[in-house]
CSV table of C-alpha atoms and ligand atoms in Angstrom, one decimal:
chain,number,residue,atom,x,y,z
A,1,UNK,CA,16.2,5.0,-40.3
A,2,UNK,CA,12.6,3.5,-39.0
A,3,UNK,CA,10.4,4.9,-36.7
A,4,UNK,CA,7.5,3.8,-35.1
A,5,UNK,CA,4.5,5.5,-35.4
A,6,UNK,CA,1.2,4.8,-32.6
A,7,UNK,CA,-1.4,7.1,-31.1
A,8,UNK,CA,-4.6,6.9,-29.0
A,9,UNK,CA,-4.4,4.2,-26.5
A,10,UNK,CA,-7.0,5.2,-24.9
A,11,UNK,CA,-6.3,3.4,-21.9
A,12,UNK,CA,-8.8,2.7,-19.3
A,13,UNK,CA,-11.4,2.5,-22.0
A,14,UNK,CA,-14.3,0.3,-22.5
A,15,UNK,CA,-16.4,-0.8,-25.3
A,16,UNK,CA,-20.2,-1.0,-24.3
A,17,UNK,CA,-19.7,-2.2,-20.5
A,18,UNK,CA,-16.7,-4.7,-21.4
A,19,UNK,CA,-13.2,-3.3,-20.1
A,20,UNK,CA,-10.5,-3.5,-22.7
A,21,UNK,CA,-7.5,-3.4,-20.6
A,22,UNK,CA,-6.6,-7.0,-21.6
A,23,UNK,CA,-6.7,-5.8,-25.6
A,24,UNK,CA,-4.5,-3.2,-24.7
A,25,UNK,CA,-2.4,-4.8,-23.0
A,26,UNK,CA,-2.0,-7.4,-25.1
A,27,UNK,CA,-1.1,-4.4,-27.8
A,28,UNK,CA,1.6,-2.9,-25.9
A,29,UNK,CA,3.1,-6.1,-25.4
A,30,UNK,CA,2.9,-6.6,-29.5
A,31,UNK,CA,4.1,-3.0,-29.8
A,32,UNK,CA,7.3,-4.1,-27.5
A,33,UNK,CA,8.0,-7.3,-29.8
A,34,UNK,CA,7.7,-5.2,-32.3
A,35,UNK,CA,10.2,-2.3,-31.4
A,36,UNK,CA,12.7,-5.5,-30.3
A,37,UNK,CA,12.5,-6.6,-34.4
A,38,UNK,CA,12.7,-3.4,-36.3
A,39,UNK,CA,14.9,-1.6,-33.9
A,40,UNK,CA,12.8,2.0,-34.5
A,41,UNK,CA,15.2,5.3,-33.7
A,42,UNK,CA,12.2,6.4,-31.8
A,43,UNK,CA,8.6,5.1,-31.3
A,44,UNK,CA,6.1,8.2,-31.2
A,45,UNK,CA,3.1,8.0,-29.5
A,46,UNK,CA,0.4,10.9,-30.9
A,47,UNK,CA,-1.6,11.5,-27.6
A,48,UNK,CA,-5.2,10.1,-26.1
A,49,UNK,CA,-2.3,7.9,-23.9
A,50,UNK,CA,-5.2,8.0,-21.4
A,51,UNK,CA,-9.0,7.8,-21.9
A,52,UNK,CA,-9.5,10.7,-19.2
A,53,UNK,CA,-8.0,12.8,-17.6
A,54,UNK,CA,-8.3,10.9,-14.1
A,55,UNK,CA,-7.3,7.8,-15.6
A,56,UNK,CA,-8.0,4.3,-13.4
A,57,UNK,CA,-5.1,2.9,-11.5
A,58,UNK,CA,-4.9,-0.3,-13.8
A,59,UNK,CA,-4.2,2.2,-17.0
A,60,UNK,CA,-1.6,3.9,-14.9
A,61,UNK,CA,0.4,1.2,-13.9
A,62,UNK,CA,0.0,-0.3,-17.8
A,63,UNK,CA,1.6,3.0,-19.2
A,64,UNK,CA,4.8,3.1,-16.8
A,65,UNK,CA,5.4,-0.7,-17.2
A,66,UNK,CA,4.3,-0.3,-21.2
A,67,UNK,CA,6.5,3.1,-21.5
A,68,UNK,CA,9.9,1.0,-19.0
A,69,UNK,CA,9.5,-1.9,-21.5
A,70,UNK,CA,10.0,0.2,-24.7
A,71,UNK,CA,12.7,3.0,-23.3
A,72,UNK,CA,14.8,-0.4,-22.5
A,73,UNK,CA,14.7,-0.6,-26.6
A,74,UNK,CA,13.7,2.8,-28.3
A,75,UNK,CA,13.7,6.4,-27.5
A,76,UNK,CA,10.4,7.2,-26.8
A,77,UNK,CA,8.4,10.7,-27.5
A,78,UNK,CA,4.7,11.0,-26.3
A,79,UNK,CA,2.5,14.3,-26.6
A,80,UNK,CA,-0.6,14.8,-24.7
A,81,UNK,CA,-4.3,14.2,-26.5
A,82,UNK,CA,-7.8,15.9,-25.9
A,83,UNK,CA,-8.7,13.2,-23.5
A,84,UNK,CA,-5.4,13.4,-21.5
A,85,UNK,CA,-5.0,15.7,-18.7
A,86,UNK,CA,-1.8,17.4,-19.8
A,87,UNK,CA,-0.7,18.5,-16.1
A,88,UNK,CA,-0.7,14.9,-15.1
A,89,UNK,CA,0.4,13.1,-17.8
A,90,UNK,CA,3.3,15.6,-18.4
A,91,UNK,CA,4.0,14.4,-14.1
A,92,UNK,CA,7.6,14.6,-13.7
A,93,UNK,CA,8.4,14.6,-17.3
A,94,UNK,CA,11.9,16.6,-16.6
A,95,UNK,CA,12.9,13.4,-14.1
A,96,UNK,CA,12.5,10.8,-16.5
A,97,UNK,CA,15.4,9.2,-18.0
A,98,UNK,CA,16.7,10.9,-21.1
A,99,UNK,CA,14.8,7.9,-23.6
A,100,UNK,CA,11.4,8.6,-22.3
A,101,UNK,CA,10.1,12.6,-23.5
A,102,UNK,CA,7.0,13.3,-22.2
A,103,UNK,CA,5.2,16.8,-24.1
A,104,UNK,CA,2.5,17.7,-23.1
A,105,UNK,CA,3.1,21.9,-22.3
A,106,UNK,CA,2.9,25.0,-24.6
A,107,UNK,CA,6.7,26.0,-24.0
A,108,UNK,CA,8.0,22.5,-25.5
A,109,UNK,CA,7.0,23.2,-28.8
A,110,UNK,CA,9.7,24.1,-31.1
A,111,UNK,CA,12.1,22.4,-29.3
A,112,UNK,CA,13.5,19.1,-31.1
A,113,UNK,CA,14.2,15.6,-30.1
A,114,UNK,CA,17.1,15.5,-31.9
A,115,UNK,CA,17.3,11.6,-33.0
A,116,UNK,CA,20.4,9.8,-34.2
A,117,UNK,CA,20.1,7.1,-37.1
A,118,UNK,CA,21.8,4.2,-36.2
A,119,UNK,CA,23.2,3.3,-39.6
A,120,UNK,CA,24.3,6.5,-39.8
A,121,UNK,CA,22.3,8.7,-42.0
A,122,UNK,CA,21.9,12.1,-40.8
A,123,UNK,CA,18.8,11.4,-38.5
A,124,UNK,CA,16.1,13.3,-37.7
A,125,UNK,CA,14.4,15.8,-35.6
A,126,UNK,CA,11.1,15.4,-34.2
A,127,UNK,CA,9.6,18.1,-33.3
A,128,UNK,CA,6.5,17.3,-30.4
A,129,UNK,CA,3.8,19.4,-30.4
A,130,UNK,CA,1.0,18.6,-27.5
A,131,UNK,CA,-2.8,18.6,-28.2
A,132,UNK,CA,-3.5,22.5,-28.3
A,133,UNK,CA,-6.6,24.1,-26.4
A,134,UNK,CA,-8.0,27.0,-28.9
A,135,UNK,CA,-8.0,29.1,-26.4
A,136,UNK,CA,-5.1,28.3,-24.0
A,137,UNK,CA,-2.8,28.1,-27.2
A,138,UNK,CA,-4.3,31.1,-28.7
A,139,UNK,CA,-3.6,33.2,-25.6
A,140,UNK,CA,0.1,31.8,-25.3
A,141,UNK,CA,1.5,32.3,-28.8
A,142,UNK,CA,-0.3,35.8,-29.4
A,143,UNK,CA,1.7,39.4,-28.6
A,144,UNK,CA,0.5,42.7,-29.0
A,145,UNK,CA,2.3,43.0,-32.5
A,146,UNK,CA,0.6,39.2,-33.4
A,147,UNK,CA,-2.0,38.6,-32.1
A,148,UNK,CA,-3.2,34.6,-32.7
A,149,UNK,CA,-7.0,33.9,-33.5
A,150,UNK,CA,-8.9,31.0,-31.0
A,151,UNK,CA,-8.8,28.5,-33.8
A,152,UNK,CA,-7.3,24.9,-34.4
A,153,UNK,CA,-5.8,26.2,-37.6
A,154,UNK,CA,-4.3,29.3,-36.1
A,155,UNK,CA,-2.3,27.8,-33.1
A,156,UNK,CA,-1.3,25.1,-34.9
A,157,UNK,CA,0.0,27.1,-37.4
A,158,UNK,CA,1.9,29.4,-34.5
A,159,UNK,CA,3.2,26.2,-32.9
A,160,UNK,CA,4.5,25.1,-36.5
A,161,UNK,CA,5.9,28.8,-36.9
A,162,UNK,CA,8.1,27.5,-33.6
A,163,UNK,CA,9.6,24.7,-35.6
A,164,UNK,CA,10.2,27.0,-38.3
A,165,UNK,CA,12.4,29.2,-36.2
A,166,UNK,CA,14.2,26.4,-34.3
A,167,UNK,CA,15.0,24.9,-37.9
A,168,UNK,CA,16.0,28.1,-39.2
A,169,UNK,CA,18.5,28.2,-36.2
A,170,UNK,CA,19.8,25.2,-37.3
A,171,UNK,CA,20.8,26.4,-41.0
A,172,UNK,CA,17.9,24.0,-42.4
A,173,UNK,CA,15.5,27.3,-42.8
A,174,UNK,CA,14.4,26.7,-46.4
A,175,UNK,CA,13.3,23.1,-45.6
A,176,UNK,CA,10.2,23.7,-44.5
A,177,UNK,CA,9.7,27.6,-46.1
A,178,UNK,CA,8.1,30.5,-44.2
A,179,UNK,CA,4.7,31.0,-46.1
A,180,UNK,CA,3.6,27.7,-46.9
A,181,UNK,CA,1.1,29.8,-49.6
A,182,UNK,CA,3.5,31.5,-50.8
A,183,UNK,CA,5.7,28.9,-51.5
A,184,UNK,CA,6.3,26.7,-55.2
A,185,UNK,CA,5.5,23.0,-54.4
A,186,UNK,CA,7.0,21.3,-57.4
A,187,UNK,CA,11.0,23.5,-56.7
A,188,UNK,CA,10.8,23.2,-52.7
A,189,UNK,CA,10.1,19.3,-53.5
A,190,UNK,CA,13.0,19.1,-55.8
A,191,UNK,CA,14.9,21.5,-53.0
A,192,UNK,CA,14.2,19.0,-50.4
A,193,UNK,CA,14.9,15.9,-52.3
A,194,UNK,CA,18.5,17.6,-53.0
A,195,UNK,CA,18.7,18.6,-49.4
A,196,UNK,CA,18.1,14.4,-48.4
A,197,UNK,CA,20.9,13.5,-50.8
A,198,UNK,CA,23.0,16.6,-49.1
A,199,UNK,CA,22.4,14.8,-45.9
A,200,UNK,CA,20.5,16.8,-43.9
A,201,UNK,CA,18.1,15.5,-40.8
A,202,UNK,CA,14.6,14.5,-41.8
A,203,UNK,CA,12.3,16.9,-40.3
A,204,UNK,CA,9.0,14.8,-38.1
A,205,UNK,CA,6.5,16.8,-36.6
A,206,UNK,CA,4.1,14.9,-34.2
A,207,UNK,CA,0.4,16.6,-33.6
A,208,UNK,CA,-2.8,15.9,-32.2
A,209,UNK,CA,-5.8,17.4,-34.4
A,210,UNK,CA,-8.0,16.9,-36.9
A,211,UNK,CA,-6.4,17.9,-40.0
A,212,UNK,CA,-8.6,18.3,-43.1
A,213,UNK,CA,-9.6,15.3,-45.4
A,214,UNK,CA,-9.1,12.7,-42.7
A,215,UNK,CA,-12.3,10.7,-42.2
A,216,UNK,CA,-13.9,10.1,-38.5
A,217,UNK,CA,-15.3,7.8,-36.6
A,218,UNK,CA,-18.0,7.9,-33.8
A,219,UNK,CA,-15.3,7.6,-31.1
A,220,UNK,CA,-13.1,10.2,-31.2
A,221,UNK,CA,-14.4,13.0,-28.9
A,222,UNK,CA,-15.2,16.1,-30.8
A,223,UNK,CA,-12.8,19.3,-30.6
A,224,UNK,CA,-15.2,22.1,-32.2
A,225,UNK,CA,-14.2,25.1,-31.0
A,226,UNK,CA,-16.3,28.8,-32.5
A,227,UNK,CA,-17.5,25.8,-35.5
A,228,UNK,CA,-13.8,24.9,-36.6
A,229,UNK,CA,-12.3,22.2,-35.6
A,230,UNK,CA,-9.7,21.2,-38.7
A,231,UNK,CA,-6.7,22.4,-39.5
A,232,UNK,CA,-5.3,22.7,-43.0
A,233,UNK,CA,-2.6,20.3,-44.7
A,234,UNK,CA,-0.9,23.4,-45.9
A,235,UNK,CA,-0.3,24.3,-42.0
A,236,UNK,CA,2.5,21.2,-41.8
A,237,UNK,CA,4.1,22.3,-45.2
A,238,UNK,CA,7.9,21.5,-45.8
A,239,UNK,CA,8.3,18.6,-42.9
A,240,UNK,CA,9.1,15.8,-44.2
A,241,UNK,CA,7.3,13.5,-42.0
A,242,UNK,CA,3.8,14.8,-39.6
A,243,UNK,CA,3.0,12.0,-37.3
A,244,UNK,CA,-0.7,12.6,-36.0
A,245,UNK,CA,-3.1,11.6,-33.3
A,246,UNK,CA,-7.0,11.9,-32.8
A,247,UNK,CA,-8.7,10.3,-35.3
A,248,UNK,CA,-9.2,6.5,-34.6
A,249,UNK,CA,-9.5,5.1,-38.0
A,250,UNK,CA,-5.4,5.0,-39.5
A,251,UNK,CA,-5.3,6.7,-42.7
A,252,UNK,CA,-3.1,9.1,-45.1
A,253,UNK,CA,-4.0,12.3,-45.3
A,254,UNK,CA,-3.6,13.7,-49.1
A,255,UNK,CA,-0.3,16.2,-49.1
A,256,UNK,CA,2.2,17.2,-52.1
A,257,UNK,CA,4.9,14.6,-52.4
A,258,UNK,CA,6.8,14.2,-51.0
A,259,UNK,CA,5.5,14.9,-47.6
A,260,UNK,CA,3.6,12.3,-45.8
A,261,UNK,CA,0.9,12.7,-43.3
A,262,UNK,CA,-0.3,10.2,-41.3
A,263,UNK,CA,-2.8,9.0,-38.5
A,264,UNK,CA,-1.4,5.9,-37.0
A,265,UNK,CA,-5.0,5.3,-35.6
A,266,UNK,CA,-6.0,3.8,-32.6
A,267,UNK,CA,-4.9,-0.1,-31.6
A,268,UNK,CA,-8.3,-1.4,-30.9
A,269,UNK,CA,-11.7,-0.5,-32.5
A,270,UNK,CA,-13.3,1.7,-29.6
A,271,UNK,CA,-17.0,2.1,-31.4
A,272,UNK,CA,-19.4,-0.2,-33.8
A,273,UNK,CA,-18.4,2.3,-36.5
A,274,UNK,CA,-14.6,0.8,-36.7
A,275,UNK,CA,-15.9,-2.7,-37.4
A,276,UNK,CA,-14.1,-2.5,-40.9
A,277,UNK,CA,-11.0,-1.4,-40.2
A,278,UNK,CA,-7.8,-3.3,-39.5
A,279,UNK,CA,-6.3,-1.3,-36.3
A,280,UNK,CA,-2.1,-0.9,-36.7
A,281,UNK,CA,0.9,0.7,-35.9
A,282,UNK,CA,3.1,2.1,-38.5
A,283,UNK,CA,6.9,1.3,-39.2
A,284,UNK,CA,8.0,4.6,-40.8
A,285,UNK,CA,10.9,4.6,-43.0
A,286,UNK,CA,12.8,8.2,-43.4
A,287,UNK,CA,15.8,9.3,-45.5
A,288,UNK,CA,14.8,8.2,-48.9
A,289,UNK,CA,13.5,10.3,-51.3
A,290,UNK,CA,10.1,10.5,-49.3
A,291,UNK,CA,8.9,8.9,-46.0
A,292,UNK,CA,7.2,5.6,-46.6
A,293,UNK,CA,4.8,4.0,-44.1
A,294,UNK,CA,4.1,0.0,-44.0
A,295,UNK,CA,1.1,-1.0,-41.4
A,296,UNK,CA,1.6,-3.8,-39.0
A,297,UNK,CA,-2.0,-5.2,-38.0
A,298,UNK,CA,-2.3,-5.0,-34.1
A,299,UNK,CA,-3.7,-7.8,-32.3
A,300,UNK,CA,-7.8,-8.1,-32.1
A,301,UNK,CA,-8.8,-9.7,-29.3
A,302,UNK,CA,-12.1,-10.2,-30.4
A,303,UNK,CA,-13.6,-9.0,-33.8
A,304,UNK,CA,-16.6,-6.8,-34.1
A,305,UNK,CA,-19.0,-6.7,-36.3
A,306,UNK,CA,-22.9,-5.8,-36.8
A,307,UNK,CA,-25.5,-8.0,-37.9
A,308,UNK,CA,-29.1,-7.3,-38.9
A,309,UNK,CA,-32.1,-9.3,-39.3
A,310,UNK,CA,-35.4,-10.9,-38.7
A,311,UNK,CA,-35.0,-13.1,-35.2
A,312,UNK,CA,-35.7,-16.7,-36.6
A,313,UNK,CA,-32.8,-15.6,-39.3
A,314,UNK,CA,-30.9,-14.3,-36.1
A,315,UNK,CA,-31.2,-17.6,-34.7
A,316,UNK,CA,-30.8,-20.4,-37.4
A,317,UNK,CA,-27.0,-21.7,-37.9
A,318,UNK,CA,-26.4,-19.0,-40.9
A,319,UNK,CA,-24.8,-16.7,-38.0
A,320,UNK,CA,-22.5,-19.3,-35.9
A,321,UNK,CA,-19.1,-18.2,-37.1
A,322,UNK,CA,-20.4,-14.6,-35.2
A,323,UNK,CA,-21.2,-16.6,-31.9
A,324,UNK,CA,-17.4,-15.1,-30.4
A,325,UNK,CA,-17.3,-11.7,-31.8
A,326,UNK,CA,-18.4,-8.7,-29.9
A,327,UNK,CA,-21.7,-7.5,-31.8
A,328,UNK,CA,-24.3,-5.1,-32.6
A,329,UNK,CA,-27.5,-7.2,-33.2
A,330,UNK,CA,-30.4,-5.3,-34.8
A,331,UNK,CA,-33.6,-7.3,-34.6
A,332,UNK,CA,-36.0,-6.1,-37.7
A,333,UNK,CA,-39.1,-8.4,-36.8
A,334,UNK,CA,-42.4,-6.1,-37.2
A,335,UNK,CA,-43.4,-6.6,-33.6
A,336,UNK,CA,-40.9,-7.0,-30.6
A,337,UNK,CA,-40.1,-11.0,-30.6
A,338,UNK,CA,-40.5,-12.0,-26.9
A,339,UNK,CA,-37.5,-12.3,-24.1
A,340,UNK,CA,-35.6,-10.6,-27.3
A,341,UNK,CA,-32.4,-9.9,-25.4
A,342,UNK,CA,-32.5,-13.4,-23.5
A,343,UNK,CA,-32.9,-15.2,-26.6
A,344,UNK,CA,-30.1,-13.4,-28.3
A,345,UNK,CA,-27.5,-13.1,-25.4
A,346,UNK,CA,-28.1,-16.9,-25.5
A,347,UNK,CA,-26.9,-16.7,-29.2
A,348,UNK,CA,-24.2,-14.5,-29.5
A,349,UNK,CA,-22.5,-14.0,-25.6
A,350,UNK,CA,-20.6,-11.4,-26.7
A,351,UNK,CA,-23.6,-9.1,-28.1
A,352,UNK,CA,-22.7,-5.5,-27.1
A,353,UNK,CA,-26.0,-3.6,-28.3
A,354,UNK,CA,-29.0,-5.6,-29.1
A,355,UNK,CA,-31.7,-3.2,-30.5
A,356,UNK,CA,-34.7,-3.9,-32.3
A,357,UNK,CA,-35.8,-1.7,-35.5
A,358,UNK,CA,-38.8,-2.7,-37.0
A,359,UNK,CA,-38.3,-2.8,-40.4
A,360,UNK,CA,-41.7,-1.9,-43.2
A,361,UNK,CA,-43.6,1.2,-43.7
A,362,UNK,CA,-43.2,3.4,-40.7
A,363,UNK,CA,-46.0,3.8,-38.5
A,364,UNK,CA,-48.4,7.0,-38.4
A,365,UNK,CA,-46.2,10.0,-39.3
A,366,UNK,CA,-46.8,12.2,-36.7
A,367,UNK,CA,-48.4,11.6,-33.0
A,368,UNK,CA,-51.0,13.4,-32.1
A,369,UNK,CA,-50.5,15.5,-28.9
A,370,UNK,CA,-52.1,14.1,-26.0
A,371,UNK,CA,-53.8,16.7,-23.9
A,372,UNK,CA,-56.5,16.4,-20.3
A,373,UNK,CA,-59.3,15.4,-23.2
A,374,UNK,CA,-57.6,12.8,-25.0
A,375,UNK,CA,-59.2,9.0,-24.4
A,376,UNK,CA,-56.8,7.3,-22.8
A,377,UNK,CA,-57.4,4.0,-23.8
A,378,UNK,CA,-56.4,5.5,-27.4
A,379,UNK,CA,-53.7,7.1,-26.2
A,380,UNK,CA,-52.4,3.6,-24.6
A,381,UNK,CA,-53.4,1.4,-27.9
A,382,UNK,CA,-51.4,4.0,-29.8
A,383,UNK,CA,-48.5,3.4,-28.2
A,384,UNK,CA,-49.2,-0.3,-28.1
A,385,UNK,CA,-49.1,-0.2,-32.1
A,386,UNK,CA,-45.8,2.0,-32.1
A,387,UNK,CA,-43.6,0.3,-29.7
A,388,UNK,CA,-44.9,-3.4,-30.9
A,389,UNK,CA,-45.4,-2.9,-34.6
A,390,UNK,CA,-48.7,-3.7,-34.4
A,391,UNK,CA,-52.3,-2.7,-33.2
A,392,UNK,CA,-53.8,-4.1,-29.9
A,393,UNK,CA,-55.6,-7.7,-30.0
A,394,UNK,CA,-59.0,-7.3,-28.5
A,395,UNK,CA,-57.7,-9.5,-25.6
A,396,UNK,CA,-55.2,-6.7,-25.0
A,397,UNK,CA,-57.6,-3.9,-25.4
A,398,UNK,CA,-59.6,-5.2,-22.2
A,399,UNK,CA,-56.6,-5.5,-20.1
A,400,UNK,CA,-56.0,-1.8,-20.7
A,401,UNK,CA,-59.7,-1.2,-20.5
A,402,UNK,CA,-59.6,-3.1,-17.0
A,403,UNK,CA,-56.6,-1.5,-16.1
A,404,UNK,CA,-57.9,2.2,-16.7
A,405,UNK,CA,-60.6,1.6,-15.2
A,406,UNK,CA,-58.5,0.3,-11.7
A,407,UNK,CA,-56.9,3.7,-11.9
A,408,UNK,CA,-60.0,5.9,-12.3
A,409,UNK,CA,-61.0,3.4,-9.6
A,410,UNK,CA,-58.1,4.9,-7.0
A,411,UNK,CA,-55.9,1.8,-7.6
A,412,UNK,CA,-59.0,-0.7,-5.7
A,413,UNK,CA,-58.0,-3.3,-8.1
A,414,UNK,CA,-59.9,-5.0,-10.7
B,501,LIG,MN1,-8.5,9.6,-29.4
């Protein structure tokens, strides 16, 4: 059976000024082609559905007509991210119709979305976990006999101790073990690859954190509570499938086979930092021997990339195949090239940051402090020489000579 596997939307977002509502769109309208071909059990959306808590009006009505469109194909499961308000994207979860879960609260974990395979294997359960405040989490799972530390790792592992239970319920206990420590990785892999020839669900936990060994990018909104923020692989051990949310670039995170964890990533590239990476969703495949994942490229509505250089290089014909893409331009020239933005806005339309580093031995080392009996004339050719690149011209020293002299002056003019 196939699932599909998406997170951090992020809708409402821009990128530097431009709004990106059409890229998204244009996503969830690939996502919904893509549900009608492979036919997923369920499509699981990791969290950051919104880029704020009080998202815009445009990203509301994208979601419901997005969330309509896919329910009409695919049960759907979405969890709450750090950027989501959990209150009101969880809104009237218990009145949707039964192919649309929304989690986003603390007493929904452990219970499963329990998901049929249509070819009929024994399907799976998906076990939703929403984004988990430290504290807030910390404070719900604790009792006097238990108490549960204010830390990513702990209430993620307390809300994983839920699934444990509700699986243990179920007769599927030893599937995902009590003490993940404690327990023999090479036999509970054999166990488990028995248990998926003995026909029992596949086990899919969906989380939004940031798990250890997964790489970030500068977009992603940090969640460092008391100086730890990451939670431990070992945390998700024995589920066959963890399908997470927060970090925007999509990668595998390293786990004993034959578990897979994932971060589906984010559709778009929402910082300069994601320039190389090729934005999908992922078409998971469950009921083998172990999960496999194959990446569908999303749509890019317009690539992005960085360039660097001296302006004259900037503006020769080297760069035309960047003239579309949305850009970071950084100008090296010693001295600041004059109407610098103009002339490269002219060049590249879609230039996002244009920001000019002079490149060569850095200037001075340290300023010195300006104080009542510093000459300011010097004061004003230093800075001259460190925002330009280069010292004064005698010409320009006798305009700031003139113009000092105006001030001491009261402002008579020259
Ligand atoms: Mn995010």
């Amino acid at each position: 059976m196939r699932l599909l596997h998406t997170s951090d939307w992020h809708l409402g977002r821009s990128l530097h000024g431009v709004d990106l509502t059409e890229g998204l769109a244009a996503y969830l309208d690939h996502l919904v082609d893509l549900a009608r071909q492979v036919r997923p059990a369920a499509t699981l959306v990791a969290g950051d559905v919104y880029d704020r808590a009080v998202p815009p009006v445009g990203a509301v009505q994208l979601l419901e007509e997005s969330l309509t469109r896919l329910a009409e194909l695919t049960q759907v499961i979405v969890i709450s991210g750090n950027h989501d308000s959990a209150t009101r994207l969880g809104f009237a979860a218990g009145l949707m119709r039964p192919e649309i879960k929304l989690v986003t609260r603390l007493d929904q974990i452990g219970r499963a979305v329990e998901v049929a395979d249509p070819d009929g294997g024994p399907g799976a359960l998906i076990y939703p976990a929403p984004f988990l405040d430290a504290y807030a989490a910390a404070d719900y799972f604790s009792d006097q006999d238990n108490p549960v530390a204010r830390s990513h790792e702990a209430v993620t592992a307390a809300a994983l101790g839920r699934v444990r239970l509700d699986l243990a319920r179920r007769g599927l206990g030893g599937v995902a073990g009590g003490d993940p420590a404690a327990s023999d990785k090479a036999a509970d892999a054999a166990n488990r690859q028995s248990r998926a020839a003995n026909g029992r669900p596949a086990t899919v936990v969906m989380g939004h954190a940031f798990v250890v060994g997964g790489a970030a990018s500068e977009s992603e909104r940090d969640l460092t509570v008391g100086g730890v923020a990451t939670v431990p692989v070992g945390v998700f051990a024995g589920i066959d499938y963890v399908a997470l949310g927060h970090l925007h670039g999509p990668q595998r995170i390293a786990a004993p086979e034959p578990q897979l964890i994932r971060y589906s990533g984010s559709p778009l590239a929402f910082s300069f930092s994601e320039t190389g990476q090729t934005k999908s969703t992922a078409v998971v495949t469950l009921g083998g021997a172990s999960p496999a994942a194959e990446l569908v490229p999303a749509p890019v509505p317009r690539p992005l990339s960085q360039v660097e250089g001296m302006i004259a290089d900037l503006e020769s014909r080297r760069f035309d195949d960047l003239a579309d893409h949305w850009l970071r331009v950084t100008v090296t020239d010693p001295s600041r090239p004059e109407d610098l933005v103009q002339r490269l806005r002219r060049r590249f339309p879609h230039a996002l940051v244009i920001r000019h580093l002079p490149s060569g031995p850095a200037l001075g080392g340290p300023g010195r402090p300006v104080t009542a009996a510093s000459d300011p004339s010097r004061v004003v050719a230093e800075f001259i020489e460190f925002a330009g690149g280069a010292p004064p011209t005698e010409a320009e020293l006798g305009e700031v000579g003139r113009a000092l002299e105006a001030a001491r002056r009261g402002g008579e003019g020259r």
